[in-house]
XYZ file of C-alpha atoms in Angstrom:
180
model
C 0.003 0.228 -0.014
C 2.827 2.734 0.640
C 3.856 2.149 -2.861
C 0.238 3.520 -3.730
C 0.819 6.529 -1.325
C 4.471 7.240 -3.000
C 2.403 6.423 -6.625
C -0.076 9.032 -5.518
C 2.139 11.666 -3.816
C 4.821 11.672 -7.256
C 2.159 12.012 -9.886
C -0.034 14.792 -8.234
C 3.877 16.239 -7.752
C 5.611 15.746 -10.982
C 3.590 13.573 -13.676
C 2.582 10.331 -13.899
C 5.973 8.448 -14.902
C 7.785 10.135 -11.447
C 4.000 8.456 -9.564
C 5.442 4.942 -11.185
C 8.714 5.045 -10.888
C 8.708 5.868 -6.831
C 5.809 2.849 -6.436
C 8.513 0.620 -8.250
C 11.348 1.466 -6.423
C 9.150 1.403 -2.836
C 7.741 -2.313 -3.796
C 11.097 -3.609 -4.181
C 12.845 -1.657 -1.984
C 14.941 -4.615 0.561
C 14.316 -2.690 3.594
C 10.530 -2.228 3.030
C 10.251 -5.907 1.594
C 12.095 -6.820 4.811
C 9.961 -5.494 7.336
C 6.574 -5.877 5.491
C 5.913 -9.147 7.504
C 7.625 -7.876 11.046
C 5.851 -6.685 13.378
C 7.072 -3.067 13.747
C 5.942 0.519 13.814
C 7.987 2.167 11.442
C 6.183 1.453 8.344
C 3.008 2.389 9.821
C 4.462 5.420 10.854
C 5.614 6.061 7.650
C 2.247 5.650 5.550
C 1.242 8.285 7.862
C 3.493 10.733 7.087
C 2.813 10.041 3.074
C -0.809 10.326 3.807
C 0.072 14.014 5.830
C 2.547 15.041 2.884
C -0.101 13.929 0.421
C -2.826 15.794 1.971
C -0.771 18.674 2.610
C -0.370 18.827 -1.411
C -4.076 18.317 -1.876
C -4.953 20.688 0.721
C -2.574 23.536 0.989
C -0.628 23.861 -2.411
C -3.577 22.731 -4.717
C -6.312 23.925 -2.404
C -8.863 21.271 -3.354
C -10.639 21.889 -0.239
C -10.241 22.595 3.599
C -10.307 18.835 4.347
C -7.250 18.062 2.939
C -5.241 20.382 5.072
C -7.226 19.078 7.971
C -6.130 15.273 7.130
C -2.991 16.535 6.805
C -2.703 17.392 10.797
C -5.227 14.407 11.709
C -2.241 12.174 9.773
C 0.411 14.210 11.058
C -0.791 13.364 14.649
C -1.395 9.682 13.989
C 2.365 9.858 12.759
C 3.522 11.203 15.923
C 1.381 8.383 17.951
C 2.799 5.678 16.362
C 6.361 6.977 15.623
C 7.757 10.174 17.798
C 9.737 11.054 15.319
C 7.089 11.592 12.605
C 6.691 15.392 13.592
C 10.227 16.223 11.588
C 7.432 15.738 8.296
C 5.784 19.081 10.153
C 9.419 21.177 10.065
C 10.197 20.005 6.741
C 6.836 21.251 5.380
C 7.124 24.194 7.668
C 10.438 25.033 6.358
C 8.763 24.309 2.654
C 5.881 27.020 2.989
C 8.324 29.638 4.581
C 10.237 29.038 1.138
C 7.800 29.292 -1.401
C 4.660 31.887 0.951
C 7.148 33.426 2.853
C 5.238 34.342 6.301
C 2.060 34.956 4.457
C 1.341 30.742 5.105
C 0.569 32.198 9.336
C -2.976 33.670 7.230
C -3.992 30.279 6.194
C -6.908 30.051 8.556
C -7.131 25.930 7.739
C -3.687 25.402 8.071
C -4.386 26.832 12.095
C -7.425 24.419 12.570
C -5.176 21.952 11.465
C -2.926 22.461 13.853
C -6.523 21.467 16.565
C -6.474 18.187 14.345
C -3.085 17.460 14.865
C -4.027 17.156 18.537
C -6.912 15.362 18.075
C -5.108 12.085 18.535
C -2.080 13.632 20.189
C -4.011 15.015 23.073
C -5.139 11.190 24.495
C -1.531 10.192 24.070
C -0.560 12.720 26.487
C -3.175 12.094 28.927
C -2.018 8.423 28.662
C 1.888 9.284 29.045
C 1.040 11.404 32.300
C -0.842 8.844 34.294
C 1.374 6.083 33.195
C 4.684 7.694 33.361
C 4.528 10.723 34.948
C 5.434 13.074 32.367
C 3.891 14.392 28.983
C 7.083 13.865 27.610
C 8.227 10.357 28.012
C 8.142 9.482 24.473
C 11.223 11.505 24.296
C 13.666 8.830 25.538
C 13.187 7.185 22.436
C 14.732 3.227 22.415
C 17.072 4.044 24.844
C 17.219 5.667 27.686
C 19.774 8.124 26.163
C 17.976 11.698 27.809
C 17.286 10.191 30.504
C 21.414 8.784 31.535
C 22.549 12.231 30.242
C 24.609 10.501 26.950
C 26.112 12.284 24.398
C 24.158 13.183 21.300
C 26.088 11.557 18.049
C 27.155 14.348 16.280
C 29.962 11.659 15.118
C 26.880 10.619 12.398
C 27.864 14.115 10.779
C 30.979 12.405 9.424
C 28.404 9.897 7.087
C 28.423 11.493 3.776
C 32.402 11.841 4.115
C 33.107 9.079 4.911
C 31.123 6.631 2.514
C 31.362 9.299 -0.544
C 34.635 9.625 -0.527
C 36.331 13.079 -1.853
C 34.677 12.850 -4.769
C 31.252 12.383 -4.560
C 30.900 14.605 -1.019
C 31.867 17.532 -3.346
C 29.007 16.916 -5.628
C 26.897 16.021 -2.352
C 27.838 20.163 -0.658
C 27.506 21.487 -4.539
C 23.818 19.916 -4.823
C 23.090 21.534 -1.352
C 24.268 24.441 -2.136
C 22.410 24.100 -5.308
C 19.261 22.986 -3.347
């Protein structure tokens, strides 16, 4: 099902060929083939993220109706309670809106209402966290107790592009980032 979501997003953003290529790549991607029959919340969260991006594109960018924008907030909230890192999608889309529309997106009433739709699934989750763990932010420790144990953040991952690409491809990577 994720490949059809990718096809819809690619088709809406670019054209049908891009959508078919994205669907084909996702349907043969080894990570999705490995994790699909196993119990994991990653792909459910990925589905909610893709659904949020699709609804964002339909509602905010193409203005196909306010309900698409509201569904964007709802799917983002469902993605957040499935996997907290899904909220990074909201940050990326806000950055995108800032680049495209500057500050005029703050006047969009439907986006503000979508924030309320975001909190429909999130508020019961926060209440549950507070009741069971004594904090609204108990999810912040993630898979390990890194936050609770005050372990240093893994800044070493910033070296990975250079280590994996080598100097030649790393230069092209930096040129691509600058041109982006």
